[in-house]
Tab-separated table of C-alpha atoms in Angstrom:
chain	number	residue	atom	x	y	z
I	1149	MET	CA	-10.044	-10.024	16.357
I	1150	ALA	CA	-7.828	-6.427	15.565
I	1151	ILE	CA	-3.936	-6.170	16.199
I	1152	THR	CA	-2.707	-4.848	18.850
I	1153	ALA	CA	0.721	-5.527	19.356
I	1154	LEU	CA	1.545	-2.148	16.670
I	1155	PRO	CA	0.390	1.614	18.333
I	1156	ASN	CA	-3.757	1.825	18.106
I	1157	SER	CA	-4.544	5.120	15.899
I	1158	ARG	CA	-4.668	8.626	17.828
I	1159	THR	CA	-3.917	12.040	17.493
I	1160	GLU	CA	-2.094	13.742	19.933
I	1161	ALA	CA	-2.343	16.355	21.820
I	1162	ASP	CA	0.088	18.902	19.520
I	1163	GLY	CA	-1.927	17.436	16.413
I	1164	SER	CA	0.611	14.722	15.607
I	1165	ALA	CA	-0.593	11.436	14.583
I	1166	VAL	CA	-0.525	7.865	15.063
I	1167	VAL	CA	-2.024	6.235	11.527
I	1168	ARG	CA	-2.308	2.754	11.202
I	1169	VAL	CA	-1.077	1.710	7.283
I	1170	LEU	CA	-1.286	-1.101	5.523
I	1171	CYS	CA	0.223	-2.487	2.003
I	1172	TYR	CA	-1.679	-5.168	0.177
I	1173	ASN	CA	-1.646	-6.945	-3.445
I	1174	ILE	CA	-5.481	-8.379	-3.364
I	1175	ARG	CA	-5.085	-9.958	-6.856
I	1176	SER	CA	-8.204	-8.388	-8.556
I	1177	MET	CA	-10.580	-9.830	-5.972
I	1178	ARG	CA	-10.036	-13.380	-7.797
I	1179	ASP	CA	-10.417	-15.487	-3.935
I	1180	ASP	CA	-12.363	-15.359	-1.476
I	1181	GLU	CA	-13.726	-11.459	-0.995
I	1182	ASP	CA	-14.858	-12.301	2.646
I	1183	ALA	CA	-11.488	-13.723	3.859
I	1184	LEU	CA	-9.644	-10.636	2.231
I	1185	ALA	CA	-12.002	-7.982	4.275
I	1186	ARG	CA	-11.433	-10.206	7.245
I	1187	VAL	CA	-7.864	-9.470	6.911
I	1188	ILE	CA	-8.119	-5.873	6.224
I	1189	ARG	CA	-10.467	-5.402	9.297
I	1190	ALA	CA	-8.308	-7.663	11.670
I	1191	CYS	CA	-5.133	-4.985	10.987
I	1192	ALA	CA	-7.349	-1.886	12.073
I	1193	PRO	CA	-6.039	0.123	9.346
I	1194	ASP	CA	-6.427	3.980	8.688
I	1195	LEU	CA	-4.954	3.496	5.257
I	1196	VAL	CA	-5.117	0.887	2.671
I	1197	PHE	CA	-2.929	0.828	-0.507
I	1198	VAL	CA	-4.058	-1.860	-2.746
I	1199	GLN	CA	-2.560	-3.229	-5.669
I	1200	GLU	CA	-4.103	-5.212	-8.160
I	1201	ALA	CA	-7.741	-3.777	-7.387
I	1202	PRO	CA	-10.759	-4.795	-10.078
I	1203	ARG	CA	-9.833	-2.958	-13.456
I	1204	PHE	CA	-12.727	-4.228	-15.443
I	1205	PHE	CA	-16.226	-5.071	-15.858
I	1206	ARG	CA	-18.217	-2.926	-12.852
I	1207	TRP	CA	-14.774	-2.217	-10.927
I	1208	ARG	CA	-15.963	0.640	-8.788
I	1209	LYS	CA	-18.681	-1.724	-7.626
I	1210	HIS	CA	-16.684	-4.186	-6.886
I	1211	ALA	CA	-14.081	-1.620	-5.013
I	1212	ALA	CA	-16.636	-0.157	-3.279
I	1213	ARG	CA	-18.073	-3.103	-1.744
I	1214	LEU	CA	-14.752	-4.266	-0.290
I	1215	ALA	CA	-14.389	-1.083	0.920
I	1216	ALA	CA	-17.763	-1.704	2.870
I	1217	LYS	CA	-17.147	-5.025	4.164
I	1218	SER	CA	-13.773	-3.611	5.284
I	1219	GLU	CA	-15.211	-0.506	6.897
I	1220	LEU	CA	-13.623	2.082	4.551
I	1221	VAL	CA	-14.377	4.280	1.670
I	1222	VAL	CA	-12.270	4.096	-1.293
I	1223	LEU	CA	-10.282	7.128	-2.001
I	1224	SER	CA	-8.700	6.902	-5.379
I	1225	GLY	CA	-7.437	4.871	-7.742
I	1226	GLY	CA	-8.692	1.758	-9.690
I	1227	ALA	CA	-8.805	0.924	-13.213
I	1228	THR	CA	-7.893	4.719	-13.547
I	1229	ALA	CA	-4.632	3.982	-12.310
I	1230	ALA	CA	-4.197	0.713	-13.790
I	1231	GLY	CA	-4.630	-1.370	-10.445
I	1232	PRO	CA	-3.121	0.532	-7.679
I	1233	LEU	CA	-6.103	2.031	-5.260
I	1234	LEU	CA	-6.295	3.796	-1.787
I	1235	MET	CA	-8.963	3.087	0.711
I	1236	CYS	CA	-9.071	5.081	4.075
I	1237	SER	CA	-11.108	5.511	7.511
I	1238	LEU	CA	-13.562	8.204	8.039
I	1239	ARG	CA	-10.651	9.481	10.027
I	1240	ALA	CA	-9.147	11.056	7.414
I	1241	THR	CA	-10.172	14.248	5.380
I	1242	VAL	CA	-9.236	14.754	2.245
I	1243	GLU	CA	-7.697	17.299	0.780
I	1244	ARG	CA	-7.300	15.795	-2.660
I	1245	THR	CA	-6.618	12.861	-5.403
I	1246	GLU	CA	-5.131	12.283	-8.578
I	1247	ASP	CA	-4.704	9.025	-10.367
I	1248	VAL	CA	-1.694	8.900	-12.446
I	1249	LEU	CA	-1.239	6.404	-15.440
I	1250	LEU	CA	2.592	5.908	-16.634
I	1251	PRO	CA	3.908	5.410	-20.149
I	1252	LEU	CA	2.815	2.197	-21.598
I	1253	THR	CA	5.683	0.248	-22.957
I	1254	PRO	CA	4.301	-1.799	-25.972
I	1255	GLY	CA	3.634	-6.003	-24.978
I	1256	LEU	CA	3.864	-5.009	-21.247
I	1257	HIS	CA	0.940	-4.182	-18.899
I	1258	ARG	CA	0.066	-0.890	-18.213
I	1259	ARG	CA	1.127	0.837	-14.648
I	1260	GLY	CA	-0.181	4.199	-12.683
I	1261	PHE	CA	-0.137	5.423	-9.229
I	1262	ALA	CA	-3.204	6.150	-7.060
I	1263	THR	CA	-1.955	9.309	-5.244
I	1264	ALA	CA	-3.782	11.641	-2.251
I	1265	VAL	CA	-3.241	14.302	-0.213
I	1266	VAL	CA	-4.874	13.833	3.253
I	1267	ARG	CA	-4.960	14.991	7.063
I	1268	PHE	CA	-4.920	13.213	10.176
I	1269	GLY	CA	-5.518	16.279	12.890
I	1270	GLY	CA	-2.839	18.819	12.348
I	1271	ALA	CA	-0.666	15.981	10.143
I	1272	ARG	CA	-0.837	16.430	6.546
I	1273	VAL	CA	0.703	13.525	4.126
I	1274	GLY	CA	0.566	12.524	0.369
I	1275	LEU	CA	0.032	9.057	-0.061
I	1276	ILE	CA	1.088	6.832	-3.539
I	1277	SER	CA	-0.048	3.697	-4.138
I	1278	CYS	CA	2.070	1.729	-6.678
I	1279	HIS	CA	2.687	-1.569	-8.539
I	1280	LEU	CA	5.895	-1.515	-10.627
I	1281	SER	CA	6.612	-3.512	-13.280
I	1282	LEU	CA	8.012	-7.190	-14.045
I	1283	GLN	CA	10.688	-5.888	-16.825
I	1284	THR	CA	14.017	-4.775	-15.103
I	1285	ASP	CA	14.481	-1.360	-17.233
I	1286	GLU	CA	10.929	-0.237	-17.476
I	1287	ARG	CA	10.685	-1.016	-13.376
I	1288	TYR	CA	14.022	0.688	-12.442
I	1289	ALA	CA	12.358	3.904	-14.732
I	1290	GLN	CA	8.823	3.692	-13.202
I	1291	ALA	CA	10.815	4.040	-9.757
I	1292	GLY	CA	12.672	7.070	-10.439
I	1293	MET	CA	9.045	8.787	-11.839
I	1294	LEU	CA	7.452	7.183	-8.507
I	1295	LEU	CA	10.279	9.247	-7.074
I	1296	ASP	CA	9.486	12.392	-9.118
I	1297	ARG	CA	5.962	11.979	-8.152
I	1298	VAL	CA	6.953	12.051	-3.910
I	1299	ALA	CA	8.874	15.168	-4.845
I	1300	GLY	CA	5.952	16.882	-6.614
I	1301	MET	CA	3.429	15.919	-3.708
I	1302	ASP	CA	3.340	19.185	-2.271
I	1303	ALA	CA	2.642	17.663	1.217
I	1304	PRO	CA	5.159	17.794	3.627
I	1305	HIS	CA	5.223	14.206	4.198
I	1306	THR	CA	4.507	11.208	2.110
I	1307	ILE	CA	4.249	7.399	2.214
I	1308	VAL	CA	4.596	5.403	-0.505
I	1309	ALA	CA	3.376	1.592	-0.378
I	1310	GLY	CA	3.101	-1.057	-2.789
I	1311	ASP	CA	4.336	-4.057	-4.870
I	1312	LEU	CA	7.474	-3.555	-6.382
I	1313	ASN	CA	8.216	-7.044	-7.501
I	1314	GLU	CA	11.698	-6.560	-6.232
I	1315	ARG	CA	13.430	-7.836	-3.597
I	1316	PRO	CA	15.661	-5.650	-1.179
I	1317	GLY	CA	19.240	-4.913	-3.132
I	1318	GLY	CA	17.454	-5.155	-6.073
I	1319	ARG	CA	18.322	-1.624	-8.872
I	1320	SER	CA	14.785	-0.121	-8.153
I	1321	PHE	CA	14.343	-0.903	-4.960
I	1322	THR	CA	17.599	0.254	-4.025
I	1323	ARG	CA	17.038	3.202	-5.940
I	1324	LEU	CA	13.436	4.165	-4.011
I	1325	THR	CA	15.641	3.441	-0.551
I	1326	LYS	CA	18.585	5.919	-1.366
I	1327	GLU	CA	15.339	8.296	-0.905
I	1328	LEU	CA	12.755	7.102	1.381
I	1329	GLN	CA	12.678	5.144	4.571
I	1330	ASP	CA	11.871	1.556	3.908
I	1331	GLY	CA	9.336	0.604	7.294
I	1332	TRP	CA	10.705	-2.971	7.379
I	1333	ALA	CA	14.721	-2.318	7.674
I	1334	VAL	CA	13.456	0.997	9.783
I	1335	SER	CA	11.753	-0.421	12.518
I	1336	PRO	CA	10.861	-4.135	11.196
I	1337	TRP	CA	7.580	-5.603	13.516
I	1338	GLY	CA	5.998	-9.106	12.837
I	1339	GLY	CA	7.178	-11.601	9.682
I	1340	GLU	CA	9.282	-9.952	6.663
I	1341	TYR	CA	8.303	-11.869	3.709
I	1342	THR	CA	5.090	-11.085	1.506
I	1343	SER	CA	4.966	-13.197	-1.237
I	1344	THR	CA	3.431	-16.198	-1.131
I	1345	PRO	CA	1.143	-17.016	1.691
I	1346	THR	CA	1.794	-20.608	1.087
I	1347	ASP	CA	5.381	-20.386	1.181
I	1348	PRO	CA	6.891	-16.983	2.107
I	1349	HIS	CA	10.284	-16.536	1.161
I	1350	GLN	CA	10.548	-12.912	-0.509
I	1351	ARG	CA	10.060	-9.336	0.208
I	1352	ILE	CA	8.405	-7.605	-2.373
I	1353	ASP	CA	5.943	-5.822	-0.595
I	1354	ALA	CA	7.029	-2.599	0.621
I	1355	ILE	CA	5.803	0.745	3.030
I	1356	LEU	CA	8.543	3.427	2.152
I	1357	ALA	CA	8.026	6.815	3.716
I	1358	THR	CA	9.782	10.413	3.372
I	1359	GLU	CA	12.026	11.604	6.577
I	1360	GLY	CA	10.294	12.762	8.870
I	1361	VAL	CA	7.585	10.048	9.222
I	1362	GLU	CA	8.504	8.033	12.172
I	1363	PHE	CA	7.717	4.529	11.504
I	1364	LEU	CA	6.836	2.752	14.960
I	1365	GLY	CA	6.939	-1.109	13.170
I	1366	CYS	CA	6.500	-2.190	9.938
I	1367	GLY	CA	5.653	-6.086	8.716
I	1368	VAL	CA	3.536	-9.013	7.881
I	1369	PRO	CA	0.874	-9.799	10.442
I	1370	THR	CA	1.791	-12.912	12.704
I	1371	ASP	CA	-1.448	-13.130	14.571
I	1372	LEU	CA	-3.999	-13.155	11.642
I	1373	ASP	CA	-5.852	-16.250	11.127
I	1374	PRO	CA	-3.583	-18.002	8.412
I	1375	ALA	CA	-6.672	-19.747	6.457
I	1376	ASP	CA	-7.932	-16.146	5.815
I	1377	LEU	CA	-4.091	-14.816	4.600
I	1378	ARG	CA	-4.304	-18.204	2.475
I	1379	ALA	CA	-7.835	-17.728	1.087
I	1380	ALA	CA	-7.868	-14.217	0.532
I	1381	THR	CA	-5.218	-13.339	-2.355
I	1382	ASP	CA	-1.455	-14.561	-3.378
I	1383	HIS	CA	0.122	-12.095	-1.101
I	1384	LEU	CA	0.433	-11.475	2.544
I	1385	PRO	CA	-0.626	-7.876	3.849
I	1386	VAL	CA	2.491	-5.581	5.459
I	1387	LEU	CA	0.807	-3.451	8.512
I	1388	ALA	CA	2.838	-0.118	9.825
I	1389	ALA	CA	1.939	1.957	12.371
I	1390	VAL	CA	3.600	5.885	11.842
I	1391	ARG	CA	3.738	8.927	13.760
I	1392	LEU	CA	2.705	11.666	11.584
I	1393	PRO	CA	4.052	15.191	12.776
I	1394	ALA	CA	2.049	18.064	13.341
I	1395	GLY	CA	2.206	20.986	10.641
């Protein structure tokens, strides 16, 4: 059953577009893949910003299978971005994609960004899926690299979504929200906490955007099947509806 509390996707007469955006850490699809796909389908997204996509043996096949089950297509990312992945509906017209690997800190997990520029009607937008470090100083540096990437997207607007591995008020979260809108803070909808499905107690996943992107609602859907949410992965999804201006 699709969620109806948020506006449905649509293109306006002036070329602007209402777009549904989903952010979801899927834990390398190690849990119930069918439950995961049901959660994604129920959210009826145009764009999905994935973290912890499969990165090893036959990872492209696994990502493509999830996209097909979710009635979407793979846009960019996966192992070539060290885990972040982008999926989209056929409503999106793709201009370009790029996978970015960040500097490797010895002894820590490699990180990266999955990026793309797409169009919906007359609206053009950059996309960045990210998963920041567990280590405080590295995470702060990666937040700066993320802002640099936003500045270099060559798009009038950019949406950033991911597992920030930090709560609001932390150094890195604050560094990002000084320059980007935080969807939950701007237009809260649904639930706030994203970790964990069995004990939601912290918000470490977020959908952010540059000025000009209008958040119509953003948060954790509260009317999805709780059993599917628990079975799908170890994070809860963040869903937003945004309005992208034309041109």
